[in-house]
Coordinates of C-alpha atoms in Angstrom, one line a residue:
X59 CA 42.5 59.6 16.3
X60 CA 40.7 57.0 18.6
X61 CA 41.1 59.2 22.3
X62 CA 39.3 62.4 19.9
X63 CA 36.5 60.4 18.9
X64 CA 35.8 58.7 22.6
X65 CA 35.4 62.3 23.9
X66 CA 33.5 63.4 21.2
X67 CA 31.3 60.5 22.1
X68 CA 31.4 61.6 25.4
X69 CA 29.8 64.7 25.2
X70 CA 26.4 64.0 23.7
X71 CA 23.3 64.4 25.5
X72 CA 22.1 60.5 26.6
X73 CA 18.5 60.6 27.0
X74 CA 18.4 58.7 30.2
X75 CA 14.7 59.0 30.9
X76 CA 13.9 58.1 26.9
X77 CA 15.7 54.6 26.7
X78 CA 14.4 53.9 30.4
X79 CA 10.8 53.7 29.2
X80 CA 12.2 51.9 25.9
X81 CA 13.5 49.1 28.2
X82 CA 10.2 49.3 29.9
X83 CA 8.1 48.8 27.5
X84 CA 10.5 46.1 25.5
X85 CA 10.5 43.7 28.4
X86 CA 7.0 44.8 28.6
X87 CA 6.1 43.5 25.1
X88 CA 8.4 39.9 25.2
X89 CA 6.6 39.5 28.0
X90 CA 3.4 39.7 26.2
X91 CA 4.8 37.7 23.1
X92 CA 5.8 34.9 25.6
X93 CA 2.2 34.8 27.6
X94 CA 1.2 34.4 24.1
X95 CA 3.4 32.2 22.8
X96 CA 2.5 30.2 25.8
X97 CA -0.9 30.7 25.4
X98 CA -1.0 29.7 21.6
X99 CA 0.9 26.4 22.9
X100 CA -1.3 25.4 25.4
X101 CA -4.4 26.1 22.9
X102 CA -2.8 23.5 20.3
X103 CA -2.3 21.0 23.3
X104 CA -5.8 21.4 24.5
X105 CA -7.1 20.8 21.1
X106 CA -5.4 17.9 20.3
X107 CA -6.4 16.6 23.7
X108 CA -10.1 17.2 22.9
X109 CA -9.7 16.0 19.6
X110 CA -8.3 12.5 21.3
X111 CA -10.6 12.5 23.8
X112 CA -13.3 13.3 21.0
X113 CA -11.6 10.2 18.7
X114 CA -11.4 7.9 22.2
X115 CA -14.9 8.3 23.1
X116 CA -16.3 7.6 19.3
X117 CA -14.8 4.3 19.4
X118 CA -14.9 3.5 22.9
X119 CA -19.0 4.7 23.3
X120 CA -22.1 4.6 21.1
X121 CA -24.4 6.5 23.3
X122 CA -21.2 9.7 22.9
X123 CA -21.0 8.9 19.0
X124 CA -24.3 9.0 18.9
X125 CA -24.5 12.7 21.0
X126 CA -21.1 14.5 19.0
X127 CA -22.8 13.2 15.5
X128 CA -25.5 15.9 16.6
X129 CA -23.4 18.3 15.9
X130 CA -23.0 20.4 13.0
X131 CA -20.4 19.4 10.2
X132 CA -19.4 15.9 12.6
X133 CA -21.6 13.5 11.3
X134 CA -19.1 11.9 8.6
X135 CA -16.7 12.5 10.7
X136 CA -17.7 10.0 13.4
X137 CA -18.8 7.6 11.0
X138 CA -15.5 7.2 9.8
X139 CA -13.8 7.0 12.6
X140 CA -16.5 3.9 14.3
X141 CA -15.6 1.6 10.8
X142 CA -11.7 3.3 9.8
X143 CA -9.2 4.1 12.7
X144 CA -6.7 5.3 10.2
X145 CA -9.4 7.8 10.0
X146 CA -8.7 8.6 13.6
X147 CA -5.0 9.0 13.0
X148 CA -5.5 11.6 10.6
X149 CA -7.0 13.8 12.7
X150 CA -4.8 13.2 15.9
X151 CA -2.2 14.1 13.3
X152 CA -4.0 17.3 12.0
X153 CA -4.1 16.0 8.0
X154 CA -7.4 17.2 7.1
X155 CA -8.7 20.6 6.1
X156 CA -11.6 22.6 7.2
X157 CA -13.1 24.3 4.6
X158 CA -16.7 25.4 5.0
X159 CA -17.5 26.4 1.3
X160 CA -21.3 27.4 0.9
X161 CA -23.7 27.8 -2.8
X162 CA -27.4 28.3 -2.2
X163 CA -29.5 28.0 -5.2
X164 CA -33.1 27.5 -5.7
X165 CA -33.6 27.2 -1.8
X166 CA -30.6 24.8 -1.3
X167 CA -27.8 25.1 0.4
X168 CA -24.8 22.6 0.3
X169 CA -21.8 22.9 2.4
X170 CA -18.1 21.4 2.0
X171 CA -17.1 21.1 5.3
X172 CA -13.6 19.4 4.9
X173 CA -12.1 17.7 3.2
X174 CA -8.9 14.7 3.5
X175 CA -7.3 14.1 0.3
X176 CA -4.1 12.3 -1.0
X177 CA -2.4 10.0 -4.0
X178 CA -5.2 7.1 -4.1
X179 CA -8.0 10.3 -3.5
X180 CA -10.0 11.7 -1.0
X181 CA -13.0 12.6 1.6
X182 CA -15.3 15.3 1.4
X183 CA -17.3 15.6 4.1
X184 CA -20.7 18.0 2.9
X185 CA -23.6 19.0 4.4
X186 CA -26.8 19.6 2.4
X187 CA -29.8 22.0 3.9
X188 CA -33.0 23.7 3.5
X189 CA -36.4 25.4 4.4
X190 CA -37.8 22.3 3.8
X191 CA -38.1 18.4 3.6
X192 CA -35.5 17.1 1.4
X193 CA -35.5 13.4 2.8
X194 CA -37.1 12.9 -0.5
X195 CA -34.7 15.0 -2.7
X196 CA -32.6 12.7 -5.1
X197 CA -29.2 12.9 -5.2
X198 CA -28.7 11.2 -9.1
X199 CA -25.1 11.8 -9.5
X200 CA -22.1 13.2 -7.9
X201 CA -19.4 14.0 -10.1
X202 CA -15.9 15.2 -9.6
X203 CA -13.9 18.0 -11.2
X204 CA -10.4 19.1 -11.2
X205 CA -9.4 22.2 -13.3
X206 CA -12.3 21.5 -15.5
X207 CA -11.5 17.9 -16.4
X208 CA -13.6 14.4 -14.3
X209 CA -11.2 13.3 -12.2
X210 CA -11.0 9.8 -13.2
X211 CA -12.0 7.9 -9.9
X212 CA -14.3 5.9 -8.4
X213 CA -17.3 7.6 -6.1
X214 CA -19.3 6.3 -3.3
X215 CA -22.2 7.8 -1.8
X216 CA -25.3 7.8 -0.5
X217 CA -28.4 9.4 1.1
X218 CA -30.1 7.5 3.4
X219 CA -33.1 9.1 5.3
X220 CA -36.7 7.2 5.9
X221 CA -37.6 10.2 8.2
X222 CA -38.8 14.2 6.9
X223 CA -35.4 16.4 7.7
X224 CA -34.2 19.5 6.3
X225 CA -30.8 18.8 7.2
X226 CA -28.3 16.0 5.6
X227 CA -24.8 15.4 6.5
X228 CA -23.0 12.9 4.7
X229 CA -19.1 11.8 2.3
X230 CA -18.1 10.9 -0.7
X231 CA -15.3 8.3 -1.0
X232 CA -13.1 8.9 -4.5
X233 CA -10.5 6.5 -4.9
X234 CA -8.3 7.7 -8.0
X235 CA -7.7 4.9 -10.8
X236 CA -4.6 6.7 -10.4
X237 CA -2.5 8.4 -8.6
X238 CA -3.9 11.7 -8.2
X239 CA -1.5 14.8 -8.8
X240 CA -2.7 17.8 -7.2
X241 CA -0.4 20.2 -9.2
X242 CA -3.7 22.1 -10.4
X243 CA -5.6 22.2 -6.7
X244 CA -8.5 23.5 -8.4
X245 CA -11.7 20.8 -8.0
X246 CA -15.6 21.3 -7.6
X247 CA -18.4 18.9 -6.8
X248 CA -21.5 18.7 -8.8
X249 CA -24.8 17.8 -7.6
X250 CA -26.7 16.3 -9.8
X251 CA -31.1 16.3 -8.2
X252 CA -32.3 15.7 -11.7
X253 CA -31.8 16.2 -15.0
X254 CA -32.4 19.6 -14.8
X255 CA -30.9 20.9 -11.7
X256 CA -27.0 20.7 -11.2
X257 CA -25.5 22.6 -8.3
X258 CA -21.9 22.9 -8.0
X259 CA -19.2 23.6 -5.5
X260 CA -15.8 24.3 -6.1
X261 CA -13.1 24.4 -3.7
X262 CA -9.4 24.8 -3.3
X263 CA -7.3 22.1 -1.5
X264 CA -4.7 23.4 -0.4
X265 CA -3.2 21.0 2.2
X266 CA 0.3 19.3 1.7
X267 CA 0.2 16.6 0.2
X268 CA 2.1 13.3 1.6
X269 CA 3.5 11.3 -1.1
X270 CA 2.4 7.4 -0.6
X271 CA 4.7 5.0 1.1
X272 CA 5.4 2.6 -2.7
X273 CA 6.6 -1.3 -1.5
X274 CA 7.6 -3.5 -4.2
X275 CA 7.1 -7.4 -3.3
X276 CA 6.9 -9.4 -6.0
X277 CA 6.8 -12.9 -4.2
X278 CA 4.3 -16.1 -5.5
X279 CA 2.6 -17.9 -3.2
X280 CA -0.1 -20.6 -3.2
X281 CA -3.5 -21.6 -1.6
X282 CA -5.1 -24.5 -2.1
X283 CA -3.5 -25.3 -5.2
X284 CA -4.1 -22.1 -6.8
X285 CA -0.6 -19.5 -7.1
X286 CA -1.1 -15.7 -6.7
X287 CA 1.9 -13.2 -6.9
X288 CA 1.8 -10.0 -4.4
X289 CA 3.2 -7.6 -6.7
X290 CA 3.0 -4.5 -4.3
X291 CA 2.2 -2.6 -1.2
X292 CA 1.3 1.4 -1.7
X293 CA 0.6 3.0 1.6
X294 CA -1.1 6.3 1.9
X295 CA -3.4 8.4 4.7
X296 CA -6.3 7.4 3.3
X297 CA -5.4 3.6 2.4
X298 CA -3.4 0.8 2.0
X299 CA -3.6 -0.8 -2.1
X300 CA -2.4 -4.5 -2.3
X301 CA -2.1 -5.0 -6.4
X302 CA -2.1 -9.1 -6.5
X303 CA -1.5 -11.5 -9.5
X304 CA -3.2 -14.9 -10.6
X305 CA -1.6 -17.0 -12.2
X306 CA -3.5 -17.9 -16.3
X307 CA -2.6 -21.6 -15.8
X308 CA -4.9 -21.7 -12.6
X309 CA -7.7 -24.6 -12.9
X310 CA -9.6 -22.4 -10.9
X311 CA -10.4 -18.5 -11.5
X312 CA -9.9 -17.1 -8.3
X313 CA -13.0 -14.5 -7.6
X314 CA -12.3 -12.4 -5.1
X315 CA -9.9 -12.2 -1.5
X316 CA -12.5 -12.5 1.3
X317 CA -9.7 -11.1 4.5
X318 CA -6.4 -8.9 3.6
X319 CA -4.9 -8.1 6.8
X320 CA -1.4 -6.0 8.0
X321 CA 0.2 -7.5 10.9
X322 CA 3.1 -5.1 12.8
X323 CA 6.3 -6.7 14.3
X324 CA 3.8 -7.7 17.4
X325 CA 1.2 -9.5 15.2
X326 CA -1.1 -7.0 16.5
X327 CA -3.6 -5.7 13.4
X328 CA -2.1 -3.2 11.6
X329 CA -4.7 -2.8 8.6
X330 CA -7.7 -4.4 7.4
X331 CA -10.1 -4.8 4.5
X332 CA -13.4 -2.3 5.6
X333 CA -17.0 -2.2 4.9
X334 CA -16.4 -5.1 2.2
X335 CA -14.6 -5.5 -0.4
X336 CA -13.2 -2.6 -2.5
X337 CA -10.7 -2.9 -5.6
X338 CA -9.8 -2.2 -9.2
X339 CA -9.0 -4.6 -11.8
X340 CA -10.3 -7.6 -13.0
X341 CA -10.4 -11.1 -12.0
X342 CA -10.8 -12.0 -15.3
X343 CA -7.7 -9.9 -16.6
X344 CA -5.6 -11.7 -14.0
X345 CA -4.7 -9.1 -11.7
X346 CA -7.4 -6.6 -8.9
X347 CA -6.0 -4.0 -6.8
X348 CA -7.6 -4.4 -3.5
X349 CA -7.9 -1.9 -1.0
X350 CA -7.0 -1.7 3.2
X351 CA -7.6 0.5 5.5
X352 CA -4.4 2.5 6.5
X353 CA -2.1 3.4 10.0
X354 CA -0.3 5.7 7.7
X355 CA 1.5 8.0 10.5
X356 CA 1.8 5.0 12.7
X357 CA 5.2 3.6 11.5
X358 CA 6.0 -0.5 12.2
X359 CA 9.0 -2.1 12.3
X360 CA 8.0 -4.9 9.8
X361 CA 4.8 -5.9 8.2
X362 CA 3.1 -9.5 7.2
X363 CA 0.2 -9.5 4.8
X364 CA -2.0 -12.5 5.4
X365 CA -4.9 -13.1 2.7
X366 CA -7.3 -16.0 3.3
X367 CA -11.1 -16.1 2.7
X368 CA -10.2 -16.6 -1.5
X369 CA -13.2 -17.1 -3.3
X370 CA -12.9 -19.4 -5.8
X371 CA -14.5 -21.6 -9.3
X372 CA -13.2 -24.0 -11.3
X373 CA -13.1 -22.4 -14.8
X374 CA -16.1 -23.1 -17.3
X375 CA -18.6 -22.9 -13.8
X376 CA -17.6 -19.3 -13.4
X377 CA -20.0 -17.5 -15.4
X378 CA -23.4 -17.4 -16.7
X379 CA -24.3 -17.1 -20.4
X380 CA -26.9 -15.0 -21.8
X381 CA -29.3 -13.6 -24.7
X382 CA -30.3 -10.0 -23.9
X383 CA -32.6 -9.5 -26.9
X384 CA -34.3 -12.5 -26.6
X385 CA -34.6 -12.7 -22.7
X386 CA -33.5 -15.7 -21.7
X387 CA -30.6 -18.3 -20.2
X388 CA -28.6 -19.7 -22.5
X389 CA -26.1 -21.2 -20.2
X390 CA -26.2 -21.3 -16.1
X391 CA -23.7 -23.5 -14.1
X392 CA -24.3 -26.2 -11.6
X393 CA -24.1 -23.9 -8.4
X394 CA -26.4 -25.0 -5.4
X395 CA -28.5 -22.6 -4.7
X396 CA -28.4 -20.0 -7.4
X397 CA -31.1 -19.2 -9.4
X398 CA -31.2 -16.4 -12.7
X399 CA -34.9 -15.3 -12.1
X400 CA -35.3 -12.9 -15.0
X401 CA -33.4 -11.3 -17.4
X402 CA -34.5 -8.3 -19.1
X403 CA -32.9 -5.8 -22.1
X404 CA -29.7 -4.3 -20.1
X405 CA -30.6 -6.5 -17.1
X406 CA -30.2 -10.0 -14.9
X407 CA -32.2 -10.4 -12.0
X408 CA -30.5 -13.8 -9.8
X409 CA -32.0 -15.4 -6.4
X410 CA -29.3 -17.1 -3.8
X411 CA -30.0 -18.3 -1.0
X412 CA -26.1 -18.4 1.0
X413 CA -24.9 -21.0 3.3
X414 CA -22.8 -18.5 4.6
X415 CA -23.7 -15.6 7.5
X416 CA -23.6 -11.9 5.7
X417 CA -23.0 -12.5 2.6
X418 CA -23.9 -9.4 0.9
X419 CA -21.6 -8.8 -2.2
X420 CA -22.8 -8.6 -6.1
X421 CA -23.0 -12.0 -8.0
X422 CA -22.1 -10.9 -11.3
X423 CA -19.0 -9.2 -12.8
X424 CA -18.6 -8.0 -15.6
X425 CA -19.4 -9.8 -19.3
X426 CA -17.7 -10.9 -22.5
X427 CA -19.8 -10.4 -25.7
X428 CA -19.4 -13.0 -29.0
X429 CA -16.6 -10.7 -30.1
X430 CA -15.2 -10.5 -27.2
X431 CA -15.6 -7.5 -26.4
X432 CA -16.0 -6.3 -22.5
X433 CA -19.0 -5.6 -21.6
X434 CA -19.5 -3.0 -18.6
X435 CA -21.7 -3.4 -15.7
X436 CA -24.0 -0.5 -15.5
X437 CA -24.9 -0.5 -11.7
X438 CA -27.3 -2.9 -9.9
X439 CA -28.5 -3.4 -6.5
X440 CA -29.0 -6.4 -3.6
X441 CA -31.8 -6.7 -1.1
X442 CA -32.6 -10.0 1.2
X443 CA -33.2 -11.0 4.7
X444 CA -33.2 -14.0 7.1
X445 CA -31.4 -16.0 4.5
X446 CA -33.2 -15.1 1.4
X447 CA -30.6 -12.8 -1.4
X448 CA -31.5 -10.9 -4.8
X449 CA -29.4 -9.2 -7.0
X450 CA -30.4 -7.0 -10.2
X451 CA -27.0 -6.2 -12.9
X452 CA -26.9 -3.5 -14.9
X453 CA -24.9 -3.5 -18.1
X454 CA -24.3 -1.4 -20.7
X455 CA -25.1 -3.2 -23.9
X456 CA -24.9 -0.2 -26.5
X457 CA -23.1 -2.1 -29.9
X458 CA -22.7 -5.3 -28.2
X459 CA -23.3 -8.5 -29.9
X460 CA -25.5 -11.2 -28.1
X461 CA -24.8 -13.7 -26.2
X462 CA -22.8 -12.6 -23.1
X463 CA -20.9 -14.3 -20.5
X464 CA -21.4 -12.5 -17.3
X465 CA -18.9 -13.9 -14.9
X466 CA -19.6 -14.5 -11.7
X467 CA -17.7 -12.3 -8.9
X468 CA -18.7 -13.3 -6.0
X469 CA -19.4 -16.8 -5.0
X470 CA -19.0 -18.3 -1.5
X471 CA -17.0 -20.8 -2.5
X472 CA -13.8 -20.8 -0.5
X473 CA -9.9 -22.2 -1.0
X474 CA -9.0 -24.4 1.9
X475 CA -5.9 -22.4 3.7
X476 CA -4.5 -18.9 3.8
X477 CA -1.1 -17.4 3.0
X478 CA 1.1 -14.8 4.2
X479 CA 4.0 -12.4 2.5
X480 CA 6.4 -10.8 4.5
X481 CA 6.6 -7.1 3.1
X482 CA 10.4 -6.0 2.9
X483 CA 9.8 -2.3 5.3
X484 CA 13.0 1.0 3.8
X485 CA 15.5 0.9 6.6

């Protein structure tokens, strides 16, 4: 049977020329694919090298940074890299998404250039342009919605343009109040230029969201007789969150922590607070979350948290008491160079001559009314120069019962010393 089968196969006509041409074609196709693959590898490598040079140049040379910032869409990146080395790692690890989503209404064009998203929040870089001067176009409010619902977060954005311009590039920093869930990846930014004029720009996050690295600490420390507990550390690409609790029986109320640093196994700074103090929570209620720069993509063998520059005041000397309805100050702590200059229907003005250089923080925080209900802040501003400092704090005074105790949020009265905590990393 096998012999007959072989004999039949030998008698079949073999298209030698066709086989030869097919073989040549296959070899050519293989060489072409190899060239494409090598070209792609070279392109990716070139992009990586250019990105590294871009990042390094921005950090090393203000002149180069200024030049690169003029390239459309790159100004927010330059700003972030200059002040936050965590963004440097994000870009070098390609953990960002270029969008280019454009909406034009009433001759105003808004472009969502790119987004960096993780479980702690987002950074949204955008451009606004028009065929007319927009330097006086006021951004009254920016809102972020996810799947039709407001994102529970605080937003940081600005619009500073003193010279006439028809193009503004900026960013929105979103700090989520709780871990963000990207099951629904459809978002929109609502730009409010007036009560009537609102431009909505939708966008979708398609990149894979990396998981936050969570470390439980629960270690108590003591600085100058005041006890604090470092509860946990949470590391995401955009930021590091450090949760700290304050002992209720401390003789002083801790206002804020001015310096938080994470050092690696070599004692080198791995992370720190950037652009001033930022956090969630309430010193009055005894727990705060502080946010630091992140180096998520760098894997340290060990981390040590160093806490210093802790502001605190004696309890009973840590608030002012006002009557918004009567416009009066009822109690003022004995603090040097601090003065309330005005109490109006829903706001308080304070002047201060700080002994500490570069003190630019809101003095007043949240309050408690006569019924024990929390009085939330409703914005404010500060200004000053040559040692002179003035703050304005606004409050939501609807349904409150006067008088109101307004607790001091920041004051340069520091505890002596510092403390450190070793963070136990996973093996």
